[in-house]
Each structure stands twice: as C-alpha cells, then as structure tokens.
N, CA, C and O of each residue as an XYZ file, in Angstrom:
516
protein
N      83.010     93.772    127.949
C      84.123     93.880    127.207
C      85.280     92.674    127.279
O      86.054     92.228    126.431
N      85.050     92.365    128.627
C      85.998     91.321    129.080
C      85.580     89.941    128.597
O      86.316     89.031    128.218
N      84.032     89.969    128.700
C      83.395     88.783    128.244
C      83.485     88.502    126.630
O      83.625     87.353    126.211
N      83.401     89.569    125.804
C      83.858     89.482    124.462
C      85.138     89.050    124.076
O      85.306     88.230    123.173
N      86.265     89.690    124.876
C      87.534     89.537    124.490
C      87.870     87.840    124.896
O      88.430     87.050    124.136
N      87.383     87.541    126.251
C      87.167     86.146    126.412
C      86.939     85.168    125.539
O      87.684     84.237    125.235
N      85.640     85.482    125.066
C      85.022     84.537    123.897
C      85.906     84.514    122.703
O      86.036     83.421    122.151
N      86.456     85.410    122.276
C      87.216     85.841    121.029
C      88.266     85.061    121.305
O      88.559     84.284    120.397
N      88.997     85.014    122.374
C      90.309     84.193    122.756
C      90.107     82.782    122.830
O      91.094     82.099    122.556
N      89.062     82.195    123.134
C      88.575     81.156    123.505
C      88.280     80.368    122.111
O      88.515     79.168    121.962
N      87.796     81.119    121.230
C      87.580     80.701    119.700
C      88.618     80.829    118.840
O      88.569     80.526    117.648
N      89.644     81.309    119.465
C      91.272     81.059    118.755
C      91.501     79.800    118.299
O      92.190     79.623    117.295
N      90.962     78.808    118.970
C      91.536     77.540    118.660
C      90.993     76.881    117.105
O      91.468     75.958    116.444
N      89.980     77.637    116.883
C      89.508     77.419    115.528
C      90.196     77.907    114.429
O      90.082     77.309    113.359
N      91.052     79.122    114.537
C      91.718     79.628    113.728
C      93.198     78.904    113.343
O      93.657     78.070    114.123
N      93.825     79.210    112.275
C      94.949     78.739    111.933
C      96.061     79.175    112.905
O      96.184     80.361    113.212
N      96.936     78.135    113.429
C      97.977     78.745    114.385
C      98.993     79.494    113.862
O      99.737     80.139    114.601
N      99.133     79.481    112.448
C     100.337     80.414    111.896
C      99.830     81.117    110.739
O      99.028     80.504    110.034
N     100.124     82.182    110.450
C     100.911     83.062    111.104
C     100.215     83.667    112.487
O      99.015     83.785    112.737
N     101.097     83.930    113.109
C     100.531     84.320    114.724
C      99.618     85.337    114.649
O      98.727     85.360    115.498
N      99.675     86.462    113.524
C      98.762     87.411    113.617
C      97.190     86.877    113.253
O      96.199     87.458    113.696
N      97.131     85.906    112.541
C      95.885     85.545    112.024
C      95.117     84.600    113.130
O      93.917     84.333    113.070
N      96.206     84.044    114.362
C      95.308     83.259    115.218
C      95.218     84.235    116.213
O      94.103     84.180    116.731
N      95.981     85.173    116.734
C      95.600     86.083    117.689
C      95.038     87.518    117.159
O      94.720     88.280    118.071
N      94.902     87.904    116.121
C      94.550     89.133    115.622
C      93.175     89.553    116.032
O      93.037     90.716    116.411
N      92.162     88.771    116.005
C      90.958     89.239    116.613
C      90.629     89.303    117.989
O      89.589     89.795    118.426
N      91.590     88.765    118.704
C      91.674     88.662    120.160
C      92.393     90.214    120.584
O      91.924     90.981    121.425
N      93.446     90.406    119.899
C      94.291     91.398    120.246
C      93.463     92.748    119.855
O      93.504     93.704    120.629
N      92.803     92.805    118.791
C      91.813     93.814    118.630
C      90.517     94.078    119.411
O      90.107     95.223    119.604
N      89.915     93.030    119.833
C      88.811     93.255    120.657
C      89.558     93.937    121.960
O      89.249     95.082    122.288
N      90.650     93.117    122.762
C      91.149     93.450    123.791
C      91.654     95.316    123.890
O      91.525     96.092    124.837
N      92.158     95.516    122.698
C      92.515     96.898    122.371
C      91.425     97.757    122.407
O      91.496     98.844    122.980
N      90.270     97.307    121.761
C      89.046     98.203    121.742
C      88.588     98.272    123.203
O      88.026     99.323    123.512
N      88.722     97.369    124.128
C      88.032     97.707    125.481
C      88.735     98.755    126.068
O      88.106     99.620    126.677
N      90.098     98.810    125.964
C      90.835     99.887    126.675
C      90.623    101.251    125.968
O      90.606    102.303    126.607
N      90.464    101.194    124.628
C      90.214    102.369    123.866
C      88.792    103.067    124.124
O      88.627    104.287    124.120
N      87.762    102.088    124.354
C      86.516    102.514    124.744
C      86.461    103.181    126.046
O      85.940    104.279    126.241
N      87.053    102.417    126.957
C      86.882    102.785    128.368
C      88.115    104.071    128.906
O      88.286    104.482    130.053
N      88.648    104.376    127.981
C      89.676    105.436    128.137
C      88.814    106.664    129.049
O      88.954    107.075    130.201
N      87.930    106.998    128.015
C      87.113    108.550    128.360
C      86.618    108.121    129.624
O      86.770    108.921    130.547
N      86.059    107.035    129.873
C      85.344    106.913    131.180
C      86.300    107.052    132.393
O      86.017    107.698    133.403
N      87.585    106.308    132.172
C      88.539    106.368    133.288
C      88.970    107.891    133.325
O      88.854    108.445    134.418
N      89.403    108.558    132.376
C      89.494    110.038    132.346
C      88.407    110.828    133.363
O      88.772    111.573    134.273
N      87.250    110.578    133.096
C      85.991    111.257    133.855
C      86.472    110.940    135.221
O      86.718    111.835    136.030
N      86.613    109.652    135.494
C      86.586    108.976    136.977
C      87.867    109.667    137.744
O      87.818    110.192    138.856
N      88.872    109.563    137.012
C      90.252    110.462    137.460
C      90.094    111.823    137.805
O      90.509    112.307    138.858
N      89.485    112.451    136.904
C      89.146    113.897    136.879
C      88.096    114.319    138.145
O      88.164    115.341    138.828
N      87.163    113.284    138.243
C      85.960    113.648    139.238
C      86.700    113.326    140.603
O      86.389    113.992    141.591
N      87.413    112.595    140.678
C      88.303    112.296    142.194
C      89.432    112.985    142.365
O      90.270    112.701    143.221
N      89.540    114.125    141.395
C      90.846    114.743    141.365
C      92.265    114.241    141.546
O      93.234    114.874    141.967
N      92.199    113.018    141.157
C      93.574    112.220    140.784
C      94.293    112.946    139.676
O      95.477    113.275    139.732
N      93.491    113.164    138.678
C      94.096    113.918    137.414
C      93.322    115.257    137.195
O      92.317    115.386    136.496
N      94.007    116.306    137.963
C      93.480    117.649    137.599
C      92.938    117.989    136.512
O      93.433    117.476    135.509
N      92.013    118.742    136.354
C      91.547    119.248    134.896
C      91.998    120.580    134.658
O      91.941    121.185    133.587
N      92.549    121.074    135.980
C      92.909    122.659    135.577
C      94.357    122.793    134.599
O      94.724    123.862    134.109
N      95.045    121.553    134.441
C      96.372    121.718    133.952
C      96.262    121.308    132.547
O      97.088    120.555    132.031
N      95.065    121.884    131.808
C      95.322    121.640    130.257
C      94.626    120.424    129.927
O      94.344    120.253    128.741
N      94.275    119.480    130.840
C      93.475    118.303    130.624
C      92.026    118.217    130.595
O      91.457    117.139    130.424
N      91.313    119.485    130.781
C      90.068    119.532    130.718
C      89.297    118.734    129.455
O      89.996    118.439    128.485
N      87.875    118.379    129.446
C      87.460    117.844    128.378
C      87.151    118.953    127.521
O      87.317    118.849    126.305
N      86.629    120.220    128.155
C      86.343    121.350    127.368
C      86.969    122.543    127.562
O      87.406    122.717    128.699
N      87.167    123.582    126.609
C      87.845    124.730    126.518
C      87.258    125.570    127.765
O      86.102    125.368    128.138
N      87.979    126.393    128.314
C      87.717    127.249    129.470
C      86.896    128.458    128.836
O      85.892    128.931    129.369
N      87.484    128.936    127.541
C      86.821    130.074    126.729
C      85.375    129.837    126.343
O      84.708    130.827    126.045
N      84.883    128.782    126.316
C      83.924    128.642    125.345
C      82.637    128.110    126.488
O      82.804    127.306    127.406
N      81.547    128.703    126.182
C      80.311    128.815    127.167
C      79.515    127.564    127.177
O      78.663    127.366    128.043
N      79.802    126.620    126.127
C      78.862    125.483    125.920
C      79.696    124.237    126.034
O      80.910    124.179    125.841
N      78.756    123.073    126.430
C      79.663    121.754    126.370
C      78.986    120.981    125.233
O      77.927    120.358    125.317
N      79.748    121.118    124.188
C      79.334    120.504    122.837
C      80.545    120.001    121.984
O      81.624    119.970    122.576
N      80.523    119.672    120.907
C      81.435    119.001    120.026
C      82.301    120.240    119.747
O      83.529    120.219    119.835
N      81.654    121.212    119.438
C      82.703    122.647    119.166
C      83.733    123.160    120.177
O      84.822    123.616    119.827
N      83.354    123.068    121.368
C      84.064    123.335    122.533
C      84.893    122.350    123.085
O      85.376    122.513    124.206
N      85.149    121.171    122.304
C      85.939    120.413    123.084
C      87.289    120.838    123.078
O      87.727    121.626    122.239
N      88.005    120.306    124.047
C      89.522    120.777    124.050
C      90.533    119.814    123.194
O      90.009    118.877    122.592
N      91.814    119.971    123.112
C      92.696    118.632    122.366
C      92.471    117.459    122.983
O      92.348    116.439    122.305
N      92.375    117.424    124.522
C      91.890    115.961    125.285
C      90.699    115.698    125.056
O      90.473    114.507    124.846
N      89.923    116.325    125.024
C      88.451    116.118    124.925
C      88.262    115.371    123.541
O      87.558    114.362    123.497
N      88.801    115.796    122.571
C      88.865    115.557    121.075
C      89.592    114.125    121.145
O      89.093    113.182    120.530
N      90.494    113.999    121.718
C      91.379    112.779    121.761
C      90.695    111.620    122.548
O      90.504    110.569    121.935
N      90.326    111.713    123.790
C      89.715    110.901    124.503
C      87.875    110.560    124.130
O      87.347    109.465    124.320
N      87.418    111.351    123.776
C      85.904    111.776    123.569
C      85.571    110.990    121.974
O      84.701    110.160    121.711
N      86.372    111.461    121.285
C      86.129    111.087    119.667
C      87.115    110.084    119.221
O      86.720    109.046    118.689
N      88.569    110.355    119.428
C      89.641    109.484    118.795
C      89.391    108.088    119.389
O      89.017    107.090    118.773
N      89.697    108.215    120.837
C      89.905    106.884    121.284
C      88.560    106.078    121.380
O      88.547    104.855    121.247
N      87.461    106.798    121.608
C      86.078    105.842    121.937
C      85.745    105.507    120.576
O      85.327    104.357    120.437
N      85.823    106.242    119.496
C      85.261    105.529    117.918
C      86.071    104.784    117.486
O      85.631    103.872    116.786
N      87.763    104.863    117.745
C      88.482    103.862    117.032
C      88.281    102.712    117.851
O      88.447    101.639    117.270
N      87.951    102.667    119.101
C      87.733    101.586    119.783
C      86.500    100.490    119.425
O      86.548     99.262    119.357
N      85.416    101.390    119.232
C      84.400    100.555    118.498
C      84.564    100.289    117.142
O      83.837     99.419    116.664
N      85.399    100.878    116.389
C      85.757    100.250    115.037
C      86.694     98.923    115.382
O      86.444     97.819    114.898
N      87.467     99.096    116.008
C      88.414     97.726    116.208
C      87.476     96.657    117.023
O      87.735     95.454    117.051
N      86.633     97.103    117.517
C      85.651     95.816    118.226
C      84.805     95.264    116.966
O      84.609     94.049    116.926
N      84.353     95.979    116.059
C      83.776     95.642    114.970
C      84.538     94.618    114.075
O      84.138     93.501    113.746
N      85.925     95.327    113.687
C      86.630     94.516    112.810
C      86.994     93.043    113.497
O      86.982     92.041    112.782
N      87.323     92.950    114.940
C      87.628     91.988    115.589
C      86.529     90.700    115.634
O      86.702     89.519    115.333
N      85.424     91.350    116.092
C      84.265     90.431    116.112
C      83.971     89.927    114.752
O      83.652     88.739    114.692
N      84.022     90.661    113.547
C      83.811     90.119    112.359
C      84.696     89.204    111.784
O      84.314     88.303    111.038
N      85.830     89.388    112.088
C      87.095     88.810    111.944
C      87.047     87.515    112.758
O      87.562     86.519    112.249
N      86.500     87.425    113.929
C      86.475     86.272    114.709
C      85.203     85.290    114.074
O      85.272     84.061    114.084
N      84.265     85.906    113.629
C      83.282     85.411    112.981
C      83.354     84.585    111.694
O      82.550     83.749    111.282
N      84.630     85.059    111.094
C      84.856     84.652    109.843
C      84.011     84.936    108.567
O      83.846     84.250    107.559
N      83.513     86.193    108.929
C      82.645     86.817    108.085
C      82.948     86.926    106.699
O      82.004     87.002    105.913
N      84.163     86.946    106.259
C      84.535     87.098    105.064
C      84.297     86.034    104.217
O      83.820     86.292    103.112
N      84.565     84.742    104.553
C      84.460     83.319    104.200
C      82.936     83.134    103.880
O      82.510     82.628    102.842
N      82.158     83.623    104.934
C      80.582     83.521    104.864
C      79.974     84.446    103.765
O      79.022     84.068    103.083
N      80.478     85.505    103.637
C      80.004     86.415    102.543
C      80.422     85.912    101.091
O      79.700     86.131    100.119
N      81.714     85.177    100.992
C      81.978     84.394     99.871
C      80.983     83.158     99.415
O      80.634     82.883     98.267
N      80.630     82.499    100.637
C      79.835     81.386    100.535
C      78.326     81.582     99.790
O      77.731     80.873     98.978
N      77.955     82.965    100.486
C      76.546     83.524    100.078
C      76.678     84.059     98.943
O      75.630     84.083     98.297
N      77.859     84.642     98.288
C      77.894     85.139     96.924
C      77.856     83.783     95.916
O      77.134     83.635     94.929
N      78.858     82.832     96.466
C      78.707     81.824     95.368
C      77.315     81.022     95.173
O      76.941     80.621     94.071
N      76.524     80.820     96.488
C      74.880     80.245     96.225
C      74.061     81.368     95.555
O      73.184     80.947     94.800
N      74.150     82.579     95.659
C      73.412     83.370     94.961
C      73.940     83.085     93.555
O      73.078     82.816     92.718
N      75.124     83.098     93.189
C      75.417     82.920     91.667
C      75.002     81.507     91.093
O      74.687     81.382     89.910
N      75.015     80.572     91.876
C      74.369     79.373     91.537
C      73.052     79.427     91.367
O      72.516     78.749     90.491
N      72.445     80.132     92.074
C      71.010     80.218     92.083
C      70.665     80.946     90.958
O      69.760     80.459     90.280
N      71.264     82.223     90.500
C      70.974     82.867     89.394
C      71.240     82.002     88.047
O      70.433     81.994     87.117
N      72.351     81.338     88.040
C      72.595     80.758     86.596
C      71.794     79.566     86.726
O      72.052     78.862     85.750
N      70.960     79.017     87.456
C      69.919     77.946     87.566
C      68.805     78.581     86.906
O      68.196     78.018     85.996
N      68.478     79.878     87.383
C      67.213     80.484     87.052
C      67.488     80.845     85.505
O      66.489     80.813     84.786
N      68.706     81.184     84.905
C      69.145     81.666     83.468
C      69.003     80.729     82.547
O      68.688     80.972     81.382
N      69.303     79.209     83.169
C      69.042     78.003     82.486
C      67.605     77.689     82.441
O      67.372     76.681     81.774
N      66.825     78.121     82.830
C      65.410     77.717     83.032
C      65.011     76.816     83.966
O      63.934     76.232     83.847
N      65.849     76.603     85.010
C      65.434     75.498     85.919
C      65.013     76.270     87.259
O      65.649     77.235     87.683
N      63.786     75.701     87.929
C      63.230     76.458     88.983
C      63.882     76.181     90.149
O      64.476     75.114     90.309
N      63.823     77.144     91.086
C      64.373     76.701     92.413
C      63.268     75.979     93.216
O      62.098     76.356     93.140
N      63.629     74.994     93.943
C      62.786     74.416     94.911
C      63.869     74.110     96.149
O      65.089     73.958     96.199
N      62.946     74.103     96.971
C      63.658     73.615     98.466
C      63.326     72.438     98.975
O      63.113     72.265    100.175
N      63.254     71.481     98.032
C      63.053     70.099     98.387
C      64.420     69.254     98.824
O      64.337     68.067     99.142
C-alpha cells in the first residue's frame, strides 16, 4: 500500500495544481485506504499480543454465539472487518482510477466509438491503414 500511495503521490505532478483537492485527492484516498484496510490486521495483532484486551467488549465475535461467521460478529467485528476493510478497498479503487484519469479515457473511447459508428452509418468501411 505504501508503494501504491507513493506512486499516486509521484504522479500528482501530472494533475492540475488547483484546486487543491484535484491535485492531492487521489493521494489522500489511497493513503486513507491503506489505513482502513490495515485496521483489522492491526486489531488482530494488538489483541493477540494482549495490548488491546478482547474481554472488554472489543472481541471480534460475540461470546454468546457458538460460531465464527458473519452472523456472530460483534459491533467491533462489524466495524473493523466489514466497514473499515471494504470502505478501504472502495477508496483504493476510486483513488487509483482517479489517478489513472479513467473518466477522460472513457470519454475518449466513447467519442471514438461514436465516430466509428457514424462512419459505418454513412457507408464508409473502417480500415486500419
């Protein structure tokens, strides 16, 4: 994640310097995604080493449930396992697609497709010459 964030930060020089959000937005999203994705892993390590005791309501699973599945997740389990992890992956996807300038690339493909279709409608054959 550090490498992805570093690359996105390095490629900020291609983006407009103003407004500030357009320049640094992808970097902020990818950096935040790394923290969110790692949150559950850090919680596991802290609880396995007894730095964060799991007996004070911070266990991943409810004590009254006999299984370790999604239905038995505690509030902390839902927050870390589902909310933080999946929102981190969503932010990662948004940040990297924004960095790749995918919206403009899709517009270019759409314009090329439209030009090709209009050429075929006018009886012109497409050639790659």
